[in-house]
Each structure stands twice: as structure tokens, then as C-alpha cells.
Amino acid sequence: MNFPEHTYFFTSLQEFLNRKGKYDDALLFADRMIQYDPKNALFWYAKALVYMRKDDYKNCIANCDVVLTLDSMNIEANYFKGLAYCNMAKASSDAMKKSELKSAAYRKYRTEMMTYYALAEEPLEQVRRLSPDKASRWAPLLYQVYLNQNKGAEFDEMERIIRDIKKPEK
């Protein structure tokens, strides 16, 4: 609090609180820093990260959106936004599998799943554009997105990329 413009102290304390599972304290601290400097993308990103760790995907996405408003090229905010949508899609898929095939619940969960995968595509494509050398991070998520959206050519490309990642180097 004495040196708010020195992010080392903020990130160190956030890391400690998250490692200890003190998510509510981490959120309070991030909020205090946001009050001090609401245009600091790092403070908003820290809040998004805490929500991701709490599996609160909607709040994670909302905070990633603030980060991306401040810095549209933020790789981590794009990644966590895409990951949050993928996790929401997976939850809908799991619920769909427990529903009767011809039920309204099944259709609802399937629609949710498809919507979440569609929403995940753009931020994950942005991560791909911004960090093409980090395919091991974004390719598995894009693989899932393309598979579930039945995008054959894109899916095949991700399959090749993942296969290349897994090849042992000679």
C-alpha cells in the first residue's frame, strides 16, 4: 500500500495469497489497488486470475474484458477468457450427458455448450496470433473449440500442430 506504483509488491502479495488459497483476501487487495489506479490492467488481471482459481468463470471473463479494454493485446487476459469459456462449455457438456437425449434440458445444455465454444474462439485465436511459439498452450483449447464446432479444416490443423508438439526431438 505504501508503494502502489511498484508492482513487485502487489504481484508478490497476490502470489502468496493465491498460493495459500486466500482468495477473498486477494480479491480485496486487488479491489483496493483498483480504487487507487482503475486504469492499471495488472490489478484487473490479478482479480481475473483469482476468479479463475475460484472457478468463478463469469467474473473471470468480466475482469478479463476490463483488462482487454485497457490493453487489447494482453495475451494472458485473452487466454484466461478463452479458457473460462471452454470450462463453461465443458460444464454444459457434462450436464448435457446426464440429460435425456430428447429432453429440453439436453437441448439447453447443448446450446450453452456451443455458445461457450463459439465465444472461446476469438480470444484463443488472439492468443495464437500474439504468441505463435506457444502452441502447446493454445492448440489443445482450439482443438476442443474446433472439434465441437465441427470446423474440419481448422480441427485438422490443430491436430497436426498437437502431433508436432508431441513428437520427440531428434
CSV table of N, CA and C in Angstrom, one decimal:
chain,number,residue,atom,x,y,z
A,1,MET,N,0.8,-1.2,0.0
A,1,MET,CA,0.0,0.0,0.0
A,1,MET,C,0.9,1.3,0.0
A,2,ASN,N,2.1,1.2,0.5
A,2,ASN,CA,3.0,2.3,0.6
A,2,ASN,C,3.6,2.6,-0.8
A,3,PHE,N,3.7,1.6,-1.6
A,3,PHE,CA,4.4,1.8,-2.9
A,3,PHE,C,3.5,1.2,-4.0
A,4,PRO,N,2.3,1.8,-4.2
A,4,PRO,CA,1.4,1.2,-5.2
A,4,PRO,C,1.8,1.2,-6.6
A,5,GLU,N,2.7,2.1,-7.0
A,5,GLU,CA,3.2,2.1,-8.4
A,5,GLU,C,4.3,1.1,-8.6
A,6,HIS,N,4.8,0.5,-7.6
A,6,HIS,CA,5.8,-0.6,-7.7
A,6,HIS,C,5.1,-1.9,-7.7
A,7,THR,N,4.9,-2.5,-8.8
A,7,THR,CA,4.0,-3.7,-9.0
A,7,THR,C,4.7,-4.9,-8.3
A,8,TYR,N,6.0,-4.9,-8.1
A,8,TYR,CA,6.6,-6.1,-7.5
A,8,TYR,C,5.9,-6.5,-6.2
A,9,PHE,N,5.6,-5.5,-5.3
A,9,PHE,CA,5.0,-5.8,-4.1
A,9,PHE,C,3.6,-6.3,-4.2
A,10,PHE,N,2.8,-5.7,-5.2
A,10,PHE,CA,1.5,-6.2,-5.4
A,10,PHE,C,1.5,-7.7,-5.9
A,11,THR,N,2.3,-7.9,-6.9
A,11,THR,CA,2.3,-9.3,-7.5
A,11,THR,C,2.8,-10.3,-6.5
A,12,SER,N,3.8,-9.9,-5.7
A,12,SER,CA,4.3,-10.9,-4.7
A,12,SER,C,3.3,-11.2,-3.7
A,13,LEU,N,2.5,-10.2,-3.2
A,13,LEU,CA,1.5,-10.5,-2.2
A,13,LEU,C,0.3,-11.3,-2.8
A,14,GLN,N,0.0,-11.0,-4.1
A,14,GLN,CA,-1.1,-11.7,-4.8
A,14,GLN,C,-0.7,-13.2,-4.9
A,15,GLU,N,0.5,-13.4,-5.3
A,15,GLU,CA,1.0,-14.8,-5.5
A,15,GLU,C,0.9,-15.5,-4.2
A,16,PHE,N,1.4,-14.9,-3.1
A,16,PHE,CA,1.3,-15.5,-1.8
A,16,PHE,C,-0.1,-15.8,-1.4
A,17,LEU,N,-1.0,-14.9,-1.5
A,17,LEU,CA,-2.4,-15.1,-1.1
A,17,LEU,C,-3.1,-16.2,-2.0
A,18,ASN,N,-2.8,-16.2,-3.2
A,18,ASN,CA,-3.3,-17.3,-4.1
A,18,ASN,C,-2.8,-18.6,-3.8
A,19,ARG,N,-1.5,-18.7,-3.5
A,19,ARG,CA,-0.8,-20.0,-3.2
A,19,ARG,C,-1.4,-20.5,-1.9
A,20,LYS,N,-1.8,-19.7,-0.9
A,20,LYS,CA,-2.3,-20.1,0.3
A,20,LYS,C,-3.9,-20.3,0.3
A,21,GLY,N,-4.4,-20.0,-0.9
A,21,GLY,CA,-5.9,-20.2,-1.0
A,21,GLY,C,-6.7,-19.1,-0.4
A,22,LYS,N,-6.1,-18.0,-0.1
A,22,LYS,CA,-6.8,-16.9,0.5
A,22,LYS,C,-7.4,-16.0,-0.6
A,23,TYR,N,-8.3,-16.5,-1.3
A,23,TYR,CA,-8.8,-15.8,-2.5
A,23,TYR,C,-9.6,-14.6,-2.1
A,24,ASP,N,-10.4,-14.6,-1.1
A,24,ASP,CA,-11.1,-13.4,-0.7
A,24,ASP,C,-10.2,-12.3,-0.3
A,25,ASP,N,-9.1,-12.6,0.4
A,25,ASP,CA,-8.1,-11.5,0.7
A,25,ASP,C,-7.5,-11.0,-0.6
A,26,ALA,N,-7.2,-11.9,-1.5
A,26,ALA,CA,-6.6,-11.5,-2.8
A,26,ALA,C,-7.5,-10.6,-3.6
A,27,LEU,N,-8.8,-10.9,-3.5
A,27,LEU,CA,-9.8,-10.0,-4.2
A,27,LEU,C,-9.9,-8.7,-3.6
A,28,LEU,N,-9.9,-8.6,-2.2
A,28,LEU,CA,-10.0,-7.4,-1.5
A,28,LEU,C,-8.8,-6.5,-1.8
A,29,PHE,N,-7.6,-7.1,-1.8
A,29,PHE,CA,-6.4,-6.4,-2.1
A,29,PHE,C,-6.4,-5.8,-3.5
A,30,ALA,N,-6.8,-6.7,-4.5
A,30,ALA,CA,-6.9,-6.2,-5.9
A,30,ALA,C,-7.9,-5.0,-6.0
A,31,ASP,N,-9.0,-5.1,-5.3
A,31,ASP,CA,-10.0,-4.1,-5.3
A,31,ASP,C,-9.5,-2.8,-4.8
A,32,ARG,N,-8.7,-2.9,-3.7
A,32,ARG,CA,-8.1,-1.7,-3.1
A,32,ARG,C,-7.1,-1.0,-4.1
A,33,MET,N,-6.4,-1.8,-4.8
A,33,MET,CA,-5.4,-1.3,-5.8
A,33,MET,C,-6.1,-0.7,-7.0
A,34,ILE,N,-7.2,-1.3,-7.4
A,34,ILE,CA,-8.1,-0.8,-8.5
A,34,ILE,C,-8.6,0.6,-8.1
A,35,GLN,N,-9.0,0.7,-6.8
A,35,GLN,CA,-9.5,2.0,-6.4
A,35,GLN,C,-8.4,3.1,-6.5
A,36,TYR,N,-7.2,2.7,-6.2
A,36,TYR,CA,-6.0,3.6,-6.3
A,36,TYR,C,-5.8,3.9,-7.8
A,37,ASP,N,-5.8,2.9,-8.7
A,37,ASP,CA,-5.5,3.1,-10.1
A,37,ASP,C,-6.4,2.3,-11.0
A,38,PRO,N,-7.6,2.7,-11.3
A,38,PRO,CA,-8.5,1.9,-12.1
A,38,PRO,C,-8.1,1.6,-13.5
A,39,LYS,N,-7.1,2.3,-14.0
A,39,LYS,CA,-6.6,2.0,-15.4
A,39,LYS,C,-5.4,1.1,-15.4
A,40,ASN,N,-5.1,0.5,-14.3
A,40,ASN,CA,-3.9,-0.4,-14.3
A,40,ASN,C,-4.4,-1.8,-14.6
A,41,ALA,N,-4.1,-2.3,-15.8
A,41,ALA,CA,-4.5,-3.6,-16.3
A,41,ALA,C,-4.0,-4.7,-15.4
A,42,LEU,N,-2.9,-4.6,-14.8
A,42,LEU,CA,-2.3,-5.6,-13.9
A,42,LEU,C,-3.3,-5.9,-12.7
A,43,PHE,N,-3.8,-4.9,-12.2
A,43,PHE,CA,-4.7,-5.0,-11.0
A,43,PHE,C,-6.0,-5.8,-11.4
A,44,TRP,N,-6.5,-5.4,-12.6
A,44,TRP,CA,-7.7,-6.1,-13.1
A,44,TRP,C,-7.4,-7.6,-13.4
A,45,TYR,N,-6.2,-7.8,-14.0
A,45,TYR,CA,-5.8,-9.1,-14.4
A,45,TYR,C,-5.7,-10.0,-13.2
A,46,ALA,N,-5.1,-9.4,-12.1
A,46,ALA,CA,-4.9,-10.2,-10.9
A,46,ALA,C,-6.3,-10.7,-10.3
A,47,LYS,N,-7.3,-9.8,-10.4
A,47,LYS,CA,-8.6,-10.1,-10.0
A,47,LYS,C,-9.2,-11.2,-10.9
A,48,ALA,N,-9.0,-11.1,-12.2
A,48,ALA,CA,-9.5,-12.2,-13.1
A,48,ALA,C,-8.8,-13.5,-12.8
A,49,LEU,N,-7.6,-13.5,-12.4
A,49,LEU,CA,-6.8,-14.7,-12.1
A,49,LEU,C,-7.4,-15.4,-10.8
A,50,VAL,N,-7.7,-14.6,-9.8
A,50,VAL,CA,-8.3,-15.1,-8.6
A,50,VAL,C,-9.6,-15.8,-8.9
A,51,TYR,N,-10.5,-15.1,-9.7
A,51,TYR,CA,-11.8,-15.7,-10.1
A,51,TYR,C,-11.6,-17.0,-10.9
A,52,MET,N,-10.6,-17.1,-11.7
A,52,MET,CA,-10.3,-18.3,-12.4
A,52,MET,C,-10.0,-19.4,-11.4
A,53,ARG,N,-9.2,-19.1,-10.5
A,53,ARG,CA,-8.8,-20.1,-9.5
A,53,ARG,C,-10.0,-20.5,-8.6
A,54,LYS,N,-10.9,-19.6,-8.5
A,54,LYS,CA,-12.1,-20.0,-7.7
A,54,LYS,C,-13.2,-20.7,-8.5
A,55,ASP,N,-12.9,-20.9,-9.8
A,55,ASP,CA,-13.8,-21.5,-10.8
A,55,ASP,C,-15.1,-20.6,-11.0
A,56,ASP,N,-14.9,-19.3,-10.8
A,56,ASP,CA,-16.0,-18.3,-11.0
A,56,ASP,C,-15.7,-17.7,-12.4
A,57,TYR,N,-16.1,-18.5,-13.4
A,57,TYR,CA,-15.7,-18.1,-14.8
A,57,TYR,C,-16.4,-16.8,-15.3
A,58,LYS,N,-17.6,-16.6,-14.9
A,58,LYS,CA,-18.3,-15.4,-15.4
A,58,LYS,C,-17.6,-14.1,-14.8
A,59,ASN,N,-17.2,-14.1,-13.6
A,59,ASN,CA,-16.4,-13.0,-13.1
A,59,ASN,C,-15.0,-12.9,-13.6
A,60,CYS,N,-14.4,-14.0,-13.9
A,60,CYS,CA,-13.1,-14.1,-14.6
A,60,CYS,C,-13.2,-13.4,-15.9
A,61,ILE,N,-14.2,-13.7,-16.7
A,61,ILE,CA,-14.4,-13.2,-18.0
A,61,ILE,C,-14.7,-11.7,-17.9
A,62,ALA,N,-15.5,-11.3,-17.0
A,62,ALA,CA,-15.8,-9.8,-16.8
A,62,ALA,C,-14.6,-9.0,-16.5
A,63,ASN,N,-13.7,-9.6,-15.7
A,63,ASN,CA,-12.5,-8.9,-15.4
A,63,ASN,C,-11.5,-8.9,-16.5
A,64,CYS,N,-11.4,-10.0,-17.3
A,64,CYS,CA,-10.6,-10.1,-18.5
A,64,CYS,C,-11.1,-9.0,-19.5
A,65,ASP,N,-12.4,-8.8,-19.6
A,65,ASP,CA,-12.9,-7.8,-20.5
A,65,ASP,C,-12.4,-6.4,-20.2
A,66,VAL,N,-12.3,-6.1,-18.9
A,66,VAL,CA,-11.8,-4.8,-18.4
A,66,VAL,C,-10.3,-4.7,-18.8
A,67,VAL,N,-9.6,-5.8,-18.6
A,67,VAL,CA,-8.1,-5.8,-19.0
A,67,VAL,C,-8.0,-5.6,-20.5
A,68,LEU,N,-8.8,-6.3,-21.3
A,68,LEU,CA,-8.8,-6.1,-22.7
A,68,LEU,C,-9.2,-4.8,-23.2
A,69,THR,N,-10.1,-4.1,-22.5
A,69,THR,CA,-10.4,-2.7,-22.8
A,69,THR,C,-9.2,-1.8,-22.6
A,70,LEU,N,-8.5,-2.1,-21.6
A,70,LEU,CA,-7.3,-1.3,-21.3
A,70,LEU,C,-6.1,-1.7,-22.2
A,71,ASP,N,-6.0,-3.0,-22.5
A,71,ASP,CA,-4.9,-3.5,-23.3
A,71,ASP,C,-5.4,-4.7,-24.2
A,72,SER,N,-5.8,-4.4,-25.4
A,72,SER,CA,-6.4,-5.4,-26.2
A,72,SER,C,-5.4,-6.5,-26.6
A,73,MET,N,-4.2,-6.3,-26.4
A,73,MET,CA,-3.1,-7.2,-26.8
A,73,MET,C,-2.6,-8.1,-25.6
A,74,ASN,N,-3.3,-8.0,-24.5
A,74,ASN,CA,-2.9,-8.7,-23.3
A,74,ASN,C,-3.1,-10.2,-23.6
A,75,ILE,N,-2.1,-11.0,-23.7
A,75,ILE,CA,-2.1,-12.4,-24.0
A,75,ILE,C,-2.8,-13.1,-22.9
A,76,GLU,N,-2.4,-12.9,-21.6
A,76,GLU,CA,-3.0,-13.6,-20.5
A,76,GLU,C,-4.5,-13.4,-20.4
A,77,ALA,N,-4.9,-12.2,-20.5
A,77,ALA,CA,-6.4,-11.9,-20.4
A,77,ALA,C,-7.2,-12.7,-21.5
A,78,ASN,N,-6.6,-12.6,-22.7
A,78,ASN,CA,-7.2,-13.4,-23.8
A,78,ASN,C,-7.2,-14.9,-23.5
A,79,TYR,N,-6.1,-15.4,-23.0
A,79,TYR,CA,-6.0,-16.8,-22.7
A,79,TYR,C,-7.1,-17.2,-21.6
A,80,PHE,N,-7.1,-16.5,-20.5
A,80,PHE,CA,-8.0,-16.9,-19.5
A,80,PHE,C,-9.4,-16.7,-19.8
A,81,LYS,N,-9.7,-15.7,-20.7
A,81,LYS,CA,-11.1,-15.5,-21.2
A,81,LYS,C,-11.5,-16.7,-22.0
A,82,GLY,N,-10.6,-17.1,-22.9
A,82,GLY,CA,-10.9,-18.3,-23.7
A,82,GLY,C,-11.0,-19.6,-22.9
A,83,LEU,N,-10.1,-19.7,-21.9
A,83,LEU,CA,-10.1,-20.9,-21.0
A,83,LEU,C,-11.4,-20.9,-20.2
A,84,ALA,N,-11.8,-19.8,-19.7
A,84,ALA,CA,-13.1,-19.7,-18.9
A,84,ALA,C,-14.3,-20.2,-19.7
A,85,TYR,N,-14.3,-19.7,-20.9
A,85,TYR,CA,-15.4,-20.1,-21.8
A,85,TYR,C,-15.4,-21.6,-22.1
A,86,CYS,N,-14.2,-22.2,-22.3
A,86,CYS,CA,-14.0,-23.6,-22.5
A,86,CYS,C,-14.4,-24.4,-21.3
A,87,ASN,N,-14.1,-23.9,-20.1
A,87,ASN,CA,-14.5,-24.6,-18.9
A,87,ASN,C,-16.0,-24.6,-18.7
A,88,MET,N,-16.6,-23.4,-19.1
A,88,MET,CA,-18.1,-23.3,-19.0
A,88,MET,C,-18.7,-24.3,-20.0
A,89,ALA,N,-18.1,-24.4,-21.2
A,89,ALA,CA,-18.6,-25.3,-22.2
A,89,ALA,C,-18.5,-26.8,-21.7
A,90,LYS,N,-17.4,-27.1,-21.1
A,90,LYS,CA,-17.2,-28.5,-20.5
A,90,LYS,C,-18.3,-28.8,-19.5
A,91,ALA,N,-18.6,-27.8,-18.6
A,91,ALA,CA,-19.6,-28.0,-17.6
A,91,ALA,C,-21.0,-28.2,-18.2
A,92,SER,N,-21.3,-27.5,-19.3
A,92,SER,CA,-22.6,-27.7,-20.0
A,92,SER,C,-22.6,-29.0,-20.7
A,93,SER,N,-21.4,-29.4,-21.2
A,93,SER,CA,-21.3,-30.7,-21.9
A,93,SER,C,-21.6,-31.9,-20.9
A,94,ASP,N,-21.0,-31.7,-19.7
A,94,ASP,CA,-21.1,-32.7,-18.7
A,94,ASP,C,-22.6,-32.8,-18.2
A,95,ALA,N,-23.3,-31.7,-18.1
A,95,ALA,CA,-24.7,-31.7,-17.7
A,95,ALA,C,-25.5,-32.3,-18.8
A,96,MET,N,-25.2,-32.0,-20.1
A,96,MET,CA,-25.9,-32.5,-21.2
A,96,MET,C,-25.8,-34.0,-21.3
A,97,LYS,N,-24.7,-34.6,-21.0
A,97,LYS,CA,-24.5,-36.0,-21.0
A,97,LYS,C,-25.4,-36.7,-19.9
A,98,LYS,N,-25.8,-36.0,-18.9
A,98,LYS,CA,-26.6,-36.6,-17.8
A,98,LYS,C,-28.1,-36.4,-18.1
A,99,SER,N,-28.4,-35.7,-19.2
A,99,SER,CA,-29.8,-35.4,-19.6
A,99,SER,C,-30.3,-36.4,-20.6
A,100,GLU,N,-31.6,-36.6,-20.6
A,100,GLU,CA,-32.2,-37.4,-21.6
A,100,GLU,C,-32.0,-36.8,-23.0
A,101,LEU,N,-31.7,-37.6,-24.0
A,101,LEU,CA,-31.4,-37.2,-25.3
A,101,LEU,C,-32.4,-36.2,-25.9
A,102,LYS,N,-33.7,-36.5,-25.8
A,102,LYS,CA,-34.7,-35.7,-26.4
A,102,LYS,C,-35.3,-34.7,-25.5
A,103,SER,N,-34.7,-34.4,-24.4
A,103,SER,CA,-35.3,-33.5,-23.4
A,103,SER,C,-35.0,-32.0,-23.6
A,104,ALA,N,-35.7,-31.2,-23.0
A,104,ALA,CA,-35.5,-29.7,-23.1
A,104,ALA,C,-34.1,-29.4,-22.5
A,105,ALA,N,-33.8,-30.1,-21.4
A,105,ALA,CA,-32.6,-29.8,-20.7
A,105,ALA,C,-31.4,-30.2,-21.6
A,106,TYR,N,-31.5,-31.3,-22.3
A,106,TYR,CA,-30.4,-31.7,-23.2
A,106,TYR,C,-30.2,-30.6,-24.2
A,107,ARG,N,-31.3,-30.1,-24.8
A,107,ARG,CA,-31.1,-29.0,-25.9
A,107,ARG,C,-30.6,-27.7,-25.2
A,108,LYS,N,-31.0,-27.4,-24.1
A,108,LYS,CA,-30.5,-26.2,-23.4
A,108,LYS,C,-29.0,-26.3,-23.1
A,109,TYR,N,-28.5,-27.4,-22.6
A,109,TYR,CA,-27.1,-27.6,-22.3
A,109,TYR,C,-26.3,-27.7,-23.6
A,110,ARG,N,-26.8,-28.3,-24.6
A,110,ARG,CA,-26.1,-28.3,-25.9
A,110,ARG,C,-26.0,-26.9,-26.5
A,111,THR,N,-27.0,-26.1,-26.4
A,111,THR,CA,-27.0,-24.8,-26.9
A,111,THR,C,-26.0,-23.9,-26.1
A,112,GLU,N,-26.0,-24.1,-24.8
A,112,GLU,CA,-25.0,-23.4,-23.9
A,112,GLU,C,-23.6,-23.8,-24.3
A,113,MET,N,-23.3,-25.1,-24.5
A,113,MET,CA,-22.0,-25.6,-24.8
A,113,MET,C,-21.5,-25.0,-26.1
A,114,MET,N,-22.4,-25.0,-27.1
A,114,MET,CA,-22.0,-24.5,-28.4
A,114,MET,C,-21.7,-23.0,-28.4
A,115,THR,N,-22.5,-22.3,-27.6
A,115,THR,CA,-22.4,-20.8,-27.4
A,115,THR,C,-21.0,-20.5,-26.8
A,116,TYR,N,-20.7,-21.3,-25.7
A,116,TYR,CA,-19.5,-21.0,-25.0
A,116,TYR,C,-18.2,-21.3,-25.9
A,117,TYR,N,-18.3,-22.4,-26.6
A,117,TYR,CA,-17.2,-22.7,-27.5
A,117,TYR,C,-17.0,-21.6,-28.6
A,118,ALA,N,-18.1,-21.1,-29.1
A,118,ALA,CA,-18.1,-20.0,-30.1
A,118,ALA,C,-17.5,-18.8,-29.5
A,119,LEU,N,-17.8,-18.5,-28.2
A,119,LEU,CA,-17.2,-17.3,-27.5
A,119,LEU,C,-15.8,-17.5,-27.2
A,120,ALA,N,-15.3,-18.7,-27.0
A,120,ALA,CA,-13.9,-19.0,-26.7
A,120,ALA,C,-13.0,-18.8,-27.9
A,121,GLU,N,-13.6,-19.0,-29.1
A,121,GLU,CA,-12.7,-19.0,-30.3
A,121,GLU,C,-11.9,-17.7,-30.5
A,122,GLU,N,-12.6,-16.5,-30.4
A,122,GLU,CA,-11.9,-15.3,-30.7
A,122,GLU,C,-10.7,-15.0,-29.8
A,123,PRO,N,-10.9,-15.1,-28.5
A,123,PRO,CA,-9.8,-14.8,-27.6
A,123,PRO,C,-8.7,-15.8,-27.8
A,124,LEU,N,-9.0,-17.0,-28.0
A,124,LEU,CA,-7.9,-18.0,-28.2
A,124,LEU,C,-7.2,-17.8,-29.5
A,125,GLU,N,-7.9,-17.4,-30.6
A,125,GLU,CA,-7.3,-17.1,-31.8
A,125,GLU,C,-6.3,-15.9,-31.6
A,126,GLN,N,-6.7,-14.9,-30.8
A,126,GLN,CA,-5.9,-13.8,-30.5
A,126,GLN,C,-4.6,-14.2,-29.8
A,127,VAL,N,-4.7,-15.2,-28.8
A,127,VAL,CA,-3.5,-15.7,-28.2
A,127,VAL,C,-2.6,-16.4,-29.2
A,128,ARG,N,-3.2,-17.1,-30.1
A,128,ARG,CA,-2.5,-17.8,-31.2
A,128,ARG,C,-1.7,-16.7,-32.0
A,129,ARG,N,-2.4,-15.6,-32.4
A,129,ARG,CA,-1.7,-14.6,-33.2
A,129,ARG,C,-0.6,-13.9,-32.4
A,130,LEU,N,-0.8,-13.7,-31.1
A,130,LEU,CA,0.1,-12.9,-30.3
A,130,LEU,C,1.3,-13.8,-29.8
A,131,SER,N,1.1,-15.1,-29.7
A,131,SER,CA,2.2,-16.0,-29.3
A,131,SER,C,2.2,-17.3,-30.1
A,132,PRO,N,2.5,-17.2,-31.4
A,132,PRO,CA,2.5,-18.4,-32.2
A,132,PRO,C,3.5,-19.5,-31.7
A,133,ASP,N,4.5,-19.1,-31.0
A,133,ASP,CA,5.5,-20.0,-30.5
A,133,ASP,C,5.1,-20.8,-29.2
A,134,LYS,N,3.9,-20.5,-28.7
A,134,LYS,CA,3.4,-21.2,-27.5
A,134,LYS,C,2.2,-22.1,-27.8
A,135,ALA,N,2.4,-22.8,-28.9
A,135,ALA,CA,1.3,-23.7,-29.4
A,135,ALA,C,0.8,-24.7,-28.4
A,136,SER,N,1.8,-25.2,-27.5
A,136,SER,CA,1.4,-26.2,-26.5
A,136,SER,C,0.4,-25.6,-25.5
A,137,ARG,N,0.2,-24.3,-25.5
A,137,ARG,CA,-0.7,-23.7,-24.6
A,137,ARG,C,-2.1,-23.5,-25.2
A,138,TRP,N,-2.1,-23.0,-26.4
A,138,TRP,CA,-3.4,-22.6,-27.1
A,138,TRP,C,-3.9,-23.7,-28.0
A,139,ALA,N,-3.1,-24.6,-28.5
A,139,ALA,CA,-3.6,-25.6,-29.5
A,139,ALA,C,-4.6,-26.5,-28.9
A,140,PRO,N,-4.3,-27.1,-27.7
A,140,PRO,CA,-5.3,-28.0,-27.2
A,140,PRO,C,-6.7,-27.4,-27.0
A,141,LEU,N,-6.7,-26.1,-26.6
A,141,LEU,CA,-8.0,-25.4,-26.4
A,141,LEU,C,-8.7,-25.2,-27.7
A,142,LEU,N,-7.9,-24.7,-28.7
A,142,LEU,CA,-8.5,-24.5,-30.0
A,142,LEU,C,-9.0,-25.8,-30.7
A,143,TYR,N,-8.2,-26.9,-30.4
A,143,TYR,CA,-8.6,-28.2,-30.8
A,143,TYR,C,-10.0,-28.6,-30.3
A,144,GLN,N,-10.3,-28.3,-29.0
A,144,GLN,CA,-11.6,-28.6,-28.5
A,144,GLN,C,-12.7,-27.7,-29.1
A,145,VAL,N,-12.3,-26.4,-29.3
A,145,VAL,CA,-13.3,-25.4,-29.9
A,145,VAL,C,-13.7,-25.9,-31.3
A,146,TYR,N,-12.7,-26.2,-32.1
A,146,TYR,CA,-12.9,-26.6,-33.5
A,146,TYR,C,-13.6,-27.9,-33.6
A,147,LEU,N,-13.3,-28.8,-32.7
A,147,LEU,CA,-13.9,-30.1,-32.7
A,147,LEU,C,-15.4,-30.0,-32.4
A,148,ASN,N,-15.7,-29.2,-31.4
A,148,ASN,CA,-17.1,-29.1,-31.0
A,148,ASN,C,-17.9,-28.2,-31.9
A,149,GLN,N,-17.3,-27.4,-32.7
A,149,GLN,CA,-18.0,-26.5,-33.7
A,149,GLN,C,-18.0,-27.2,-35.1
A,150,ASN,N,-17.4,-28.4,-35.1
A,150,ASN,CA,-17.4,-29.1,-36.4
A,150,ASN,C,-16.7,-28.4,-37.5
A,151,LYS,N,-15.6,-27.7,-37.2
A,151,LYS,CA,-14.8,-27.0,-38.2
A,151,LYS,C,-13.6,-27.9,-38.6
A,152,GLY,N,-13.9,-28.6,-39.7
A,152,GLY,CA,-13.0,-29.7,-40.1
A,152,GLY,C,-11.6,-29.2,-40.4
A,153,ALA,N,-11.4,-28.2,-41.3
A,153,ALA,CA,-10.1,-27.8,-41.7
A,153,ALA,C,-9.3,-27.3,-40.5
A,154,GLU,N,-9.9,-26.4,-39.7
A,154,GLU,CA,-9.3,-25.9,-38.5
A,154,GLU,C,-8.9,-27.0,-37.5
A,155,PHE,N,-9.8,-27.9,-37.3
A,155,PHE,CA,-9.6,-29.0,-36.4
A,155,PHE,C,-8.4,-29.8,-36.9
A,156,ASP,N,-8.3,-30.1,-38.2
A,156,ASP,CA,-7.2,-30.9,-38.8
A,156,ASP,C,-5.9,-30.2,-38.5
A,157,GLU,N,-5.9,-28.9,-38.7
A,157,GLU,CA,-4.7,-28.1,-38.5
A,157,GLU,C,-4.2,-28.2,-37.0
A,158,MET,N,-5.2,-28.1,-36.1
A,158,MET,CA,-4.8,-28.2,-34.6
A,158,MET,C,-4.3,-29.6,-34.3
A,159,GLU,N,-4.9,-30.6,-35.0
A,159,GLU,CA,-4.5,-32.0,-34.8
A,159,GLU,C,-3.0,-32.1,-35.2
A,160,ARG,N,-2.6,-31.5,-36.4
A,160,ARG,CA,-1.3,-31.6,-36.8
A,160,ARG,C,-0.3,-30.8,-35.9
A,161,ILE,N,-0.8,-29.7,-35.4
A,161,ILE,CA,0.1,-28.9,-34.5
A,161,ILE,C,0.3,-29.7,-33.2
A,162,ILE,N,-0.7,-30.2,-32.7
A,162,ILE,CA,-0.6,-31.0,-31.4
A,162,ILE,C,0.3,-32.2,-31.7
A,163,ARG,N,0.2,-32.9,-32.8
A,163,ARG,CA,1.0,-34.0,-33.1
A,163,ARG,C,2.5,-33.6,-33.2
A,164,ASP,N,2.7,-32.4,-33.8
A,164,ASP,CA,4.1,-31.9,-33.9
A,164,ASP,C,4.7,-31.6,-32.5
A,165,ILE,N,3.9,-31.1,-31.7
A,165,ILE,CA,4.3,-30.7,-30.3
A,165,ILE,C,4.8,-32.0,-29.6
A,166,LYS,N,4.0,-33.0,-29.8
A,166,LYS,CA,4.3,-34.3,-29.0
A,166,LYS,C,5.4,-35.1,-29.6
A,167,LYS,N,5.9,-34.8,-30.8
A,167,LYS,CA,7.0,-35.5,-31.4
A,167,LYS,C,8.3,-35.3,-30.6
A,168,PRO,N,9.0,-36.4,-30.3
A,168,PRO,CA,10.2,-36.2,-29.6
A,168,PRO,C,11.3,-35.6,-30.6
A,169,GLU,N,12.1,-34.7,-30.0
A,169,GLU,CA,13.1,-34.1,-30.8
A,169,GLU,C,14.3,-35.1,-31.0
A,170,LYS,N,14.9,-35.0,-32.2
A,170,LYS,CA,16.0,-36.0,-32.5
A,170,LYS,C,17.3,-35.3,-32.2
